[in-house]
Tab-separated table of C-alpha atoms in Angstrom:
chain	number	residue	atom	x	y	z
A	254	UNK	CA	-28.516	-57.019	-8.339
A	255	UNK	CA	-32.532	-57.261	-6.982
A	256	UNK	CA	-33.440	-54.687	-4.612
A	257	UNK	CA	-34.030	-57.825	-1.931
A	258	UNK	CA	-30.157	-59.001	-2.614
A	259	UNK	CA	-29.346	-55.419	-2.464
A	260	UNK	CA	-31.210	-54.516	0.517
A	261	UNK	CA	-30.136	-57.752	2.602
A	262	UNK	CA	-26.741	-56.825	2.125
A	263	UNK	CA	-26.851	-53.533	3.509
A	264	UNK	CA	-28.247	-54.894	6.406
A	265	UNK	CA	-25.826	-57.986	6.368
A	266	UNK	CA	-23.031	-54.830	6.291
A	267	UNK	CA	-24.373	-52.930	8.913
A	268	UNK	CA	-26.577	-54.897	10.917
A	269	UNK	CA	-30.798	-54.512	11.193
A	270	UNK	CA	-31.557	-50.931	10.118
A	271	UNK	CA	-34.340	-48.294	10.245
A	272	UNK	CA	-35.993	-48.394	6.849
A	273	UNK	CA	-35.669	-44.381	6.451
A	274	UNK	CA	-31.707	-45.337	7.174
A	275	UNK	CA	-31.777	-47.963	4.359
A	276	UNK	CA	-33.641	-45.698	1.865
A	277	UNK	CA	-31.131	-43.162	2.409
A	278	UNK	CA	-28.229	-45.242	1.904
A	279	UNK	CA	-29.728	-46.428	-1.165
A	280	UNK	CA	-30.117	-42.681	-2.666
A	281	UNK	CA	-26.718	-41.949	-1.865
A	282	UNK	CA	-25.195	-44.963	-3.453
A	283	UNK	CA	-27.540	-44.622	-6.586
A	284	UNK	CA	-27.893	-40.990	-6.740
A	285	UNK	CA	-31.831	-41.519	-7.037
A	286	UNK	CA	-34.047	-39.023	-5.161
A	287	UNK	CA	-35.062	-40.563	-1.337
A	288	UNK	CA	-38.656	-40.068	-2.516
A	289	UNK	CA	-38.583	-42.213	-5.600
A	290	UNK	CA	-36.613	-44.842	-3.779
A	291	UNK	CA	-38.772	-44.526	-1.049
A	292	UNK	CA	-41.635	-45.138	-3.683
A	293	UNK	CA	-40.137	-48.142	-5.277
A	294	UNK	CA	-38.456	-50.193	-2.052
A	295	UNK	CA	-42.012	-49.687	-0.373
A	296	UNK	CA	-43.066	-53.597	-1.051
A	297	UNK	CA	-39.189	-55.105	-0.265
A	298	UNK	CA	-38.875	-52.843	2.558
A	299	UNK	CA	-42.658	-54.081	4.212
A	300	UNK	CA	-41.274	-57.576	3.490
A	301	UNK	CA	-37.783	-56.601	5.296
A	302	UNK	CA	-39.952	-55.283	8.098
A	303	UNK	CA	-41.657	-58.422	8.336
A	304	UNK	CA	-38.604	-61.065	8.562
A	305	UNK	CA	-37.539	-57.956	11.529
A	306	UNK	CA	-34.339	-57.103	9.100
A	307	UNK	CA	-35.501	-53.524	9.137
A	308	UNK	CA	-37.199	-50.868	11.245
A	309	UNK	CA	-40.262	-49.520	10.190
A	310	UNK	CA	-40.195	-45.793	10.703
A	311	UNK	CA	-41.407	-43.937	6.847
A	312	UNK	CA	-44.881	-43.280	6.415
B	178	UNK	CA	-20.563	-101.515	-8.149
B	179	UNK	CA	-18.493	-99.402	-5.637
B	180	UNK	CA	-14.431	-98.148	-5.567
B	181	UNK	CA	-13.903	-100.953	-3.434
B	182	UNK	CA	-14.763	-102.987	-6.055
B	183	UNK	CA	-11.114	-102.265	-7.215
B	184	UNK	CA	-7.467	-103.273	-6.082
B	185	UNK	CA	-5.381	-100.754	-5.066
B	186	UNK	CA	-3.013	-101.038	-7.759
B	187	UNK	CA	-5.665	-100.628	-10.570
B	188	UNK	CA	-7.301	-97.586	-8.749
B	189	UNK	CA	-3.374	-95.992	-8.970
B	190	UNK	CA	-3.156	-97.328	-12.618
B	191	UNK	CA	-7.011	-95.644	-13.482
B	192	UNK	CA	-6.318	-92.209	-12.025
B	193	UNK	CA	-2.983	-92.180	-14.077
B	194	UNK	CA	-4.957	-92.675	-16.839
B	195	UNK	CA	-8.404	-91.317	-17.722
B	196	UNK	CA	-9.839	-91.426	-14.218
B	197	UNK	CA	-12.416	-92.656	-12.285
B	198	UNK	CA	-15.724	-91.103	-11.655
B	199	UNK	CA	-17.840	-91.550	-8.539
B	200	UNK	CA	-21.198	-90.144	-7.362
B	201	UNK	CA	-21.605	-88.353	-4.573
B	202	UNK	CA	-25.286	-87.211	-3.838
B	203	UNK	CA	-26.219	-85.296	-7.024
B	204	UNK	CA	-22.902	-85.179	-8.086
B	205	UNK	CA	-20.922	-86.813	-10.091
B	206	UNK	CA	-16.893	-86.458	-10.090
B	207	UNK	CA	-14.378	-87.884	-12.498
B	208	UNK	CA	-10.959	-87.943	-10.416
B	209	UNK	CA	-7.510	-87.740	-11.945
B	210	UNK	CA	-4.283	-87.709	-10.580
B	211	UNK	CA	-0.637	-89.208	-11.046
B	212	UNK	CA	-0.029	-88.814	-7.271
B	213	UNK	CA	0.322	-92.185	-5.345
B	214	UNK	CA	-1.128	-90.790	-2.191
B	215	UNK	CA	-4.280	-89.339	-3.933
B	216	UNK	CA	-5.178	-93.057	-5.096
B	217	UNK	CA	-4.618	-94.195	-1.670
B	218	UNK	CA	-6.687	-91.420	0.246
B	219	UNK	CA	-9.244	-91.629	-2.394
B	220	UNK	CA	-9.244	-95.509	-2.041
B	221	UNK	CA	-9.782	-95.313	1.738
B	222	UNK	CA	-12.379	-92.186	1.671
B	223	UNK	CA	-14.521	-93.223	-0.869
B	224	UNK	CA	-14.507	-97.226	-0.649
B	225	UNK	CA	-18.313	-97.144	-0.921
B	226	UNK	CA	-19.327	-94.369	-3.422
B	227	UNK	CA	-20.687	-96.105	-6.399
B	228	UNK	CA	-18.868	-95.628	-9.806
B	229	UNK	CA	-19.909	-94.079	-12.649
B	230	UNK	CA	-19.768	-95.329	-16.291
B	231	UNK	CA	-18.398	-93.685	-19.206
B	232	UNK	CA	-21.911	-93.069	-20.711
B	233	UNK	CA	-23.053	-90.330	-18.015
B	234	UNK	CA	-22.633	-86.791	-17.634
B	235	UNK	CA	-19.598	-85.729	-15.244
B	236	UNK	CA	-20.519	-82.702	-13.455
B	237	UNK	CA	-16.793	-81.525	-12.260
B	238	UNK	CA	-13.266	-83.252	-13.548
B	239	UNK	CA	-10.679	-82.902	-11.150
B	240	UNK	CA	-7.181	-83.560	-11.701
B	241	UNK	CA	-4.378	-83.153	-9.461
B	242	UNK	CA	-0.878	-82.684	-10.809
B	243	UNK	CA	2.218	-82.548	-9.971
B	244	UNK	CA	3.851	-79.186	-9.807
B	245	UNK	CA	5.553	-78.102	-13.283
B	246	UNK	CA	9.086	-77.545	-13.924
B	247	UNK	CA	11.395	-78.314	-11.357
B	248	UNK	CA	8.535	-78.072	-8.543
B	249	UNK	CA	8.351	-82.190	-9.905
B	250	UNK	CA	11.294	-82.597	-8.135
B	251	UNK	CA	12.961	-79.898	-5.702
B	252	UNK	CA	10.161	-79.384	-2.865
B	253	UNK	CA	7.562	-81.077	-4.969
B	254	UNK	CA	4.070	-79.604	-5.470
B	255	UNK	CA	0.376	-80.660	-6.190
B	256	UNK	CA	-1.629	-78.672	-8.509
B	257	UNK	CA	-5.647	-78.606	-8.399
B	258	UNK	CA	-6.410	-78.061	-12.593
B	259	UNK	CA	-9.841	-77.799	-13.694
B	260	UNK	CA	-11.314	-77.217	-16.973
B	261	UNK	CA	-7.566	-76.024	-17.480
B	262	UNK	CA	-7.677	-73.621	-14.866
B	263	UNK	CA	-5.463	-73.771	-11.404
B	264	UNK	CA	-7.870	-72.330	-9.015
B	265	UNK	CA	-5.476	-72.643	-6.448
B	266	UNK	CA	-1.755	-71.617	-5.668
B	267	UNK	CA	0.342	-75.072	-5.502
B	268	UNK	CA	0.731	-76.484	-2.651
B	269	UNK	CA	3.241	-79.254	-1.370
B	270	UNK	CA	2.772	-82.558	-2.449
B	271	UNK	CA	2.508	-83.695	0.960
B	272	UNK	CA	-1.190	-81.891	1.112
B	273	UNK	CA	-2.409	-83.545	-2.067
B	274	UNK	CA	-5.271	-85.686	-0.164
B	275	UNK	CA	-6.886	-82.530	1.670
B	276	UNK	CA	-6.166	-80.575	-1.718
B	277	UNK	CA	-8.928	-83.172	-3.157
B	278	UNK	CA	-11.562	-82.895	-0.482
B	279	UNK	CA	-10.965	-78.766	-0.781
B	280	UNK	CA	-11.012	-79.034	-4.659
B	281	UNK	CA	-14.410	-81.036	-4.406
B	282	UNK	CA	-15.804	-78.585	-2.522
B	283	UNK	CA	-14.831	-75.608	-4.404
B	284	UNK	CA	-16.111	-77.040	-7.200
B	285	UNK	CA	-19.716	-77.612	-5.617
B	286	UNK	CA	-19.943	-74.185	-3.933
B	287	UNK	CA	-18.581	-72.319	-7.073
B	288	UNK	CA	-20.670	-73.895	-9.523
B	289	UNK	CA	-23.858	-76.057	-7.841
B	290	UNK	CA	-25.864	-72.624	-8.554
B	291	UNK	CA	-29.037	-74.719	-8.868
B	292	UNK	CA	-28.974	-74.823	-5.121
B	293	UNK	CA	-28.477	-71.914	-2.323
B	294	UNK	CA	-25.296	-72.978	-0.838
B	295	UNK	CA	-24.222	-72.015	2.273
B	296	UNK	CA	-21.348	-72.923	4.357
B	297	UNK	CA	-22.791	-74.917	7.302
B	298	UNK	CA	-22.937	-78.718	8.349
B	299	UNK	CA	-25.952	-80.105	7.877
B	300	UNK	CA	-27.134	-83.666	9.948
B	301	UNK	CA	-30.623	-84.604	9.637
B	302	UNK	CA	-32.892	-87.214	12.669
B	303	UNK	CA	-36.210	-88.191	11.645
B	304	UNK	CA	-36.492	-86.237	8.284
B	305	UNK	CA	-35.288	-82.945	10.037
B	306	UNK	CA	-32.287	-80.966	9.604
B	307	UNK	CA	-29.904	-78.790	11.349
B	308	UNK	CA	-28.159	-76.091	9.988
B	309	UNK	CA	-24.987	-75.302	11.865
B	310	UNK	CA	-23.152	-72.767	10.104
B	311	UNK	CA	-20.118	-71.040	11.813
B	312	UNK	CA	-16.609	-69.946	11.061
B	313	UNK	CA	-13.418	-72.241	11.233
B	314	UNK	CA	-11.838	-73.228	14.473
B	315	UNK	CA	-15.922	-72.878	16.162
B	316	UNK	CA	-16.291	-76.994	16.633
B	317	UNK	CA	-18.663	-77.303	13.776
B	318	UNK	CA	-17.543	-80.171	12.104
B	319	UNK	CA	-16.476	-81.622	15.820
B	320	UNK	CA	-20.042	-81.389	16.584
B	321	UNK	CA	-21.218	-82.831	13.316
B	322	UNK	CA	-19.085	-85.656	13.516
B	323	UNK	CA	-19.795	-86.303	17.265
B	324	UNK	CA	-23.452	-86.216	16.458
B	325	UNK	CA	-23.319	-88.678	13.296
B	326	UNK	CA	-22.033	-91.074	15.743
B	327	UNK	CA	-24.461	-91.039	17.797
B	328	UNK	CA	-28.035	-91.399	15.432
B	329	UNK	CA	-27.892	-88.243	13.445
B	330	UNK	CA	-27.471	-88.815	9.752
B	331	UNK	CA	-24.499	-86.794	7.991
B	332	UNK	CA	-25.523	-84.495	5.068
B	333	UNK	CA	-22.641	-82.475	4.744
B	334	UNK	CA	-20.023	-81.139	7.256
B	335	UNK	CA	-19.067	-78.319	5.017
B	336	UNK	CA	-21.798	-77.314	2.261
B	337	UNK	CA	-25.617	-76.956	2.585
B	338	UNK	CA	-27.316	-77.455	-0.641
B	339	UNK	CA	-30.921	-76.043	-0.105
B	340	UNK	CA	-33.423	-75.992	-2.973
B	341	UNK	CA	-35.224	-72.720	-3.683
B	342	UNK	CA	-37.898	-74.629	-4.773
B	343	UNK	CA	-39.720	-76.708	-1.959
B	344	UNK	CA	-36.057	-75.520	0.651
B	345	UNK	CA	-35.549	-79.540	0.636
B	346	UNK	CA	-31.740	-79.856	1.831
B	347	UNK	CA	-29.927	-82.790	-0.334
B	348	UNK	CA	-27.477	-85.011	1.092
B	349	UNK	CA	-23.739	-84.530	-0.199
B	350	UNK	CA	-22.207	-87.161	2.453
B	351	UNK	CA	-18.881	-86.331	1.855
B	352	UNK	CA	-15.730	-87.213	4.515
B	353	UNK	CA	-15.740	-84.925	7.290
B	354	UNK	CA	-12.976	-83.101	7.812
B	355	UNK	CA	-11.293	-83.187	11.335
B	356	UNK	CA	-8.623	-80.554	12.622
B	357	UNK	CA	-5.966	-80.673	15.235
B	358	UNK	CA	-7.427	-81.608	18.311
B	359	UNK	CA	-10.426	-82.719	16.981
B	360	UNK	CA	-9.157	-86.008	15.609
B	361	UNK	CA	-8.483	-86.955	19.393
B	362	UNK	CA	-11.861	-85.736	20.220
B	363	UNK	CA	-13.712	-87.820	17.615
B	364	UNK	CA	-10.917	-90.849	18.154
B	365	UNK	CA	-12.070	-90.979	21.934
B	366	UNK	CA	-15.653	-90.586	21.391
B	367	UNK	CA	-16.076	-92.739	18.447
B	368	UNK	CA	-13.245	-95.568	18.672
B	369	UNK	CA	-14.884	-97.153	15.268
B	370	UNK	CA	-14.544	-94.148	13.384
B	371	UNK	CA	-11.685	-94.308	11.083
B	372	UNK	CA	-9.922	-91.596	8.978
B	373	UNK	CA	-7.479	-90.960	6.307
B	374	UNK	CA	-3.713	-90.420	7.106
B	375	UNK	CA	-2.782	-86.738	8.950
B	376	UNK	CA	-1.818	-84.226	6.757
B	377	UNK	CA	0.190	-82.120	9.038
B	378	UNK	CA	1.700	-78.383	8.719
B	379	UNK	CA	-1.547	-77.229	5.938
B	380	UNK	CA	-2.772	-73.958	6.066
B	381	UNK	CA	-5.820	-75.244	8.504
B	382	UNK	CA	-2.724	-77.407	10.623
B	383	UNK	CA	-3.379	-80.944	10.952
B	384	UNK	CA	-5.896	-82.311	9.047
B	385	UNK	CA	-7.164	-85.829	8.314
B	386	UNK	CA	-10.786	-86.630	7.454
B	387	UNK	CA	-13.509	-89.019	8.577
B	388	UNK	CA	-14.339	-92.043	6.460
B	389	UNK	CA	-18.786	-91.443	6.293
B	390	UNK	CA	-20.151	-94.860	7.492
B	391	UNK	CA	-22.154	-97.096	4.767
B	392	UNK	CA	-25.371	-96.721	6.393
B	393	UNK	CA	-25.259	-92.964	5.822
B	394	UNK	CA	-24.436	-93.853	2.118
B	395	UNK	CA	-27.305	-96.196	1.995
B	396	UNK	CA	-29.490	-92.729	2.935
B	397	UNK	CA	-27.743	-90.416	0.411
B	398	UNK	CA	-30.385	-89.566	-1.442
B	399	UNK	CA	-32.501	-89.040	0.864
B	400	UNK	CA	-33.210	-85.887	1.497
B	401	UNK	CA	-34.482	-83.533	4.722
B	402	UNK	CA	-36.779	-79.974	5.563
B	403	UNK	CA	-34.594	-77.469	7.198
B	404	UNK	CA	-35.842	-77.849	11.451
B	405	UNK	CA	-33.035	-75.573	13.281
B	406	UNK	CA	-30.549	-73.304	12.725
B	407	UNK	CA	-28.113	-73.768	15.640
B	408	UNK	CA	-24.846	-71.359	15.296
B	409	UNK	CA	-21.858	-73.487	17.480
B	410	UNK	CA	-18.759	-72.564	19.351
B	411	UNK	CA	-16.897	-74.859	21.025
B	412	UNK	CA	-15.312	-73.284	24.433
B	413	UNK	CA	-13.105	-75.756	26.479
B	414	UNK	CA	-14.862	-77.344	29.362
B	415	UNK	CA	-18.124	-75.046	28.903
B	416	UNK	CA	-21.514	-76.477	30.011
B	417	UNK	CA	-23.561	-77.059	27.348
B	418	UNK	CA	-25.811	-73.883	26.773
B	419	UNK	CA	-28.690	-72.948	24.422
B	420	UNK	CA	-30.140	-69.893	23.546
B	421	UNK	CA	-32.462	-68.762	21.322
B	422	UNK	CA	-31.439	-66.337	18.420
B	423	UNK	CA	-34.214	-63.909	16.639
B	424	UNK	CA	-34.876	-64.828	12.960
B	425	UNK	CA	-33.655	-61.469	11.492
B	426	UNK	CA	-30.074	-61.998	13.102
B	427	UNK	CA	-29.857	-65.827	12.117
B	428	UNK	CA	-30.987	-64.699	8.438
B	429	UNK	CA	-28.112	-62.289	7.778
B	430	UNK	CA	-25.829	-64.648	9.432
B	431	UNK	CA	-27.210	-67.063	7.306
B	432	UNK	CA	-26.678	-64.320	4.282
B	433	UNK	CA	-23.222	-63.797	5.141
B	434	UNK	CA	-22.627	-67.716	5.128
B	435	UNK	CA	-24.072	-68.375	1.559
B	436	UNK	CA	-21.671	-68.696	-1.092
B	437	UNK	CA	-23.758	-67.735	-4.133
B	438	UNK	CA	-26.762	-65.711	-2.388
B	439	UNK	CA	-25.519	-62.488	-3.936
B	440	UNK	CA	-25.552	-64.571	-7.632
B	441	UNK	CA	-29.125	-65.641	-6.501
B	442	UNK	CA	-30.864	-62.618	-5.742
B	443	UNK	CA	-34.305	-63.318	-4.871
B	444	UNK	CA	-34.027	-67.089	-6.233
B	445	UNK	CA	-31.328	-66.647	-3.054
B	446	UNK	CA	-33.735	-64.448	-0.885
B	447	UNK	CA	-37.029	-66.402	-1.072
B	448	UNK	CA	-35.246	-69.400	0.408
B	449	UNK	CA	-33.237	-67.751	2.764
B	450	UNK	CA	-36.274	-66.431	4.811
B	451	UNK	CA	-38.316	-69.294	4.220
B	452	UNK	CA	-35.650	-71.247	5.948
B	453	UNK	CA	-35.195	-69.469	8.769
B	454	UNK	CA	-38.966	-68.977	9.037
B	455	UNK	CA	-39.218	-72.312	9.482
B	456	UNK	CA	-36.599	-73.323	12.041
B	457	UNK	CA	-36.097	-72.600	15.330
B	458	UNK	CA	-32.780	-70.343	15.689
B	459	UNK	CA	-30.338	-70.869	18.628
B	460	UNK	CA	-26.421	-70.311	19.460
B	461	UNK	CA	-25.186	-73.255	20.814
B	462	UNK	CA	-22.004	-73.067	23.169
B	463	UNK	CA	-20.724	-76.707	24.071
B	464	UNK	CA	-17.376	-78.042	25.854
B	465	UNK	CA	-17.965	-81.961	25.517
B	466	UNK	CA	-19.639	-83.765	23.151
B	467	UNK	CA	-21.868	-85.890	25.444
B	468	UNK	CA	-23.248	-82.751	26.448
B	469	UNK	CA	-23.909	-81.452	23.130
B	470	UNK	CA	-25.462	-84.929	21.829
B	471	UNK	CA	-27.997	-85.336	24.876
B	472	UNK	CA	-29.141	-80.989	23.432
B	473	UNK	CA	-29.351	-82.585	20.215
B	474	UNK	CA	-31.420	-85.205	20.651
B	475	UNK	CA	-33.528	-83.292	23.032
B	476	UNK	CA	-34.562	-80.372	20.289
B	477	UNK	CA	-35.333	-83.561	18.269
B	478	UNK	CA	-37.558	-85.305	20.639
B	479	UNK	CA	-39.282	-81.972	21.064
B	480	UNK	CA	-40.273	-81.706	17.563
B	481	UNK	CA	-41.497	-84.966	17.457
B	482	UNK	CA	-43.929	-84.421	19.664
């Protein structure tokens, strides 16, 4: 699964979310660091943030 | 040519036999079945689909069966088989005609992965279309059928085909299926309408489905850009009342609607916002028809100005 698809659904699950919520859900499910997924969701997230399916709150 | 093009008898005597195979939209199906009250349902519903020849490629063979073993005879059962799978548990012969319009659509939304599906009526006025998904028993296809009566064209009642490509929403035009109360609904609001025998007692209750007019048929391939997204309920008596629904909401309803958007991924994504980008989002809560129409037709005139 993309990281959009993957993404989407988490918010489809749970509703809109704060990105730093979604990035940690992602670690946990993939056992990745936060920082690296922080790192590679940056350009799905901003277009997340955009369509107002997530919360912008990393830096 | 069309179905109607053949007697009764020799559209019983074909689907005992190899079939026949009609185009609807994009689609073509090549319809089999033994069962006398398939041929006559089928007959009825699909009068004015054109046939297809022997020569082109079928896109989904359907057969319905009769139930195996002594399920022929005791309590007798229909079976849905395709590409010699059974899909579906059996169900009583008695429920063979909505079996059909149910296998149809399975096919589509389990296969038709060319297109983001989701599950939503679609109607289209003046080269727009609105999406109406929401869950059984909400007055969706009550709605859709109310408004095809009254100047809105009828792309689908059940499936919305959208194309990831240029989000163009194709026309499917297929019977629209009517439940318990709302065949009274649509009888008294549209007295020419005209629909296929009840099927009483199915897992949905009474159903019995809507014969689509010619001159939507005459539009079928026409196709429309996605205008509003309008999620209906139907609450007895209720004034009609719109309200405007943010993007991100109506997207992961949208989401949770599509049938293949997980499959997709961003093929399914891309679409998926650009559709809801462009439309105007509302929940729609309606008690009569009338009502609902004159909201209808009033989001259209707006856009057309």
């Amino acid at each position: 699964m993309d990281e959009f698809t993957a993404c989407t659904l988490l918010c489809i699950e749970d509703g809109p979310l704060a990105d730093e919520a979604l990035i940690t859900e992602v670690a946990t499910t993939t056992a990745v660091p936060e920082d690296a997924v922080r790192l590679a969701l940056r350009p799905v997230l901003d277009r997340l943030a955009g369509l107002g399916l997530v919360e912008t709150v990393a830096e | 040519m069309t179905l109607s093009s053949l007697d009764i008898d020799e559209v019983c005597r074909r689907l005992r036999g190899a079939g026949i195979a009609i185009r609807t939209g994009p689609f073509t199906f090549r319809i089999r079945s033994p069962i006398p009250p398939v041929a006559i349902g089928f007959a009825f519903l699909y009068a004015d689909y054109p046939l297809v020849d022997g020569r082109e490629f079928i896109d989904f063979d359907v057969h319905l069966a009769f139930g195996v073993g002594l399920r022929r005879w005791i309590r007798p059962q229909v079976r849905f088989c395709y590409d010699g799978m059974s899909p579906f548990e059996p169900l009583p012969v008695g429920h063979a005609v909505p079996l059909l319009e149910w296998a149809m659509n399975w096919c589509i939304s389990s296969q038709a992965h060319q297109y983001l599906i989701l599950h939503a009526a679609v109607i289209e006025r003046d080269g727009m279309a609105a999406i109406l998904p929401a869950p059984p028993g909400s007055g969706k296809s009550t709605l859709c059928a109310g408004l095809m009566s009254r100047g809105w064209r009828l792309l689908s009642d059940e499936l919305t085909l959208i194309s990831p490509n240029d989000l163009s929403i194709t026309s499917l035009c297929r019977p629209v299926s009517l439940k318990n109360q709302s065949l009274s609904v649509i009888q008294a609001f549209e007295p020419g309408a005209r629909f296929s025998e009840v099927t009483h007692d199915t897992v949905k209750g009474a159903v019995s489905h809507m014969k689509v007019p010619r001159s939507h048929l005459d539009r079928i391939m026409q196709r429309a850009k996605p205008a509003w997204v309008v999620f209906p309920k139907y609450v007895k008596d209720a004034e009609a009342r719109l309200t405007d629904r943010s993007r991100a909401s109506s997207m992961l309803e949208l989401g949770r609607n599509a049938f293949n958007y997980t499959l997709l991924g961003r093929t399914g994504f891309e679409p998926l916002a650009d559709v809801v980008s462009a439309s105007d989002c509302h929940d729609f809560e309606y008690g009569r028809l009338d009502d609902a129409v004159a909201v209808f037709d009033s989001l259209a005139a707006a856009r057309r100005q």
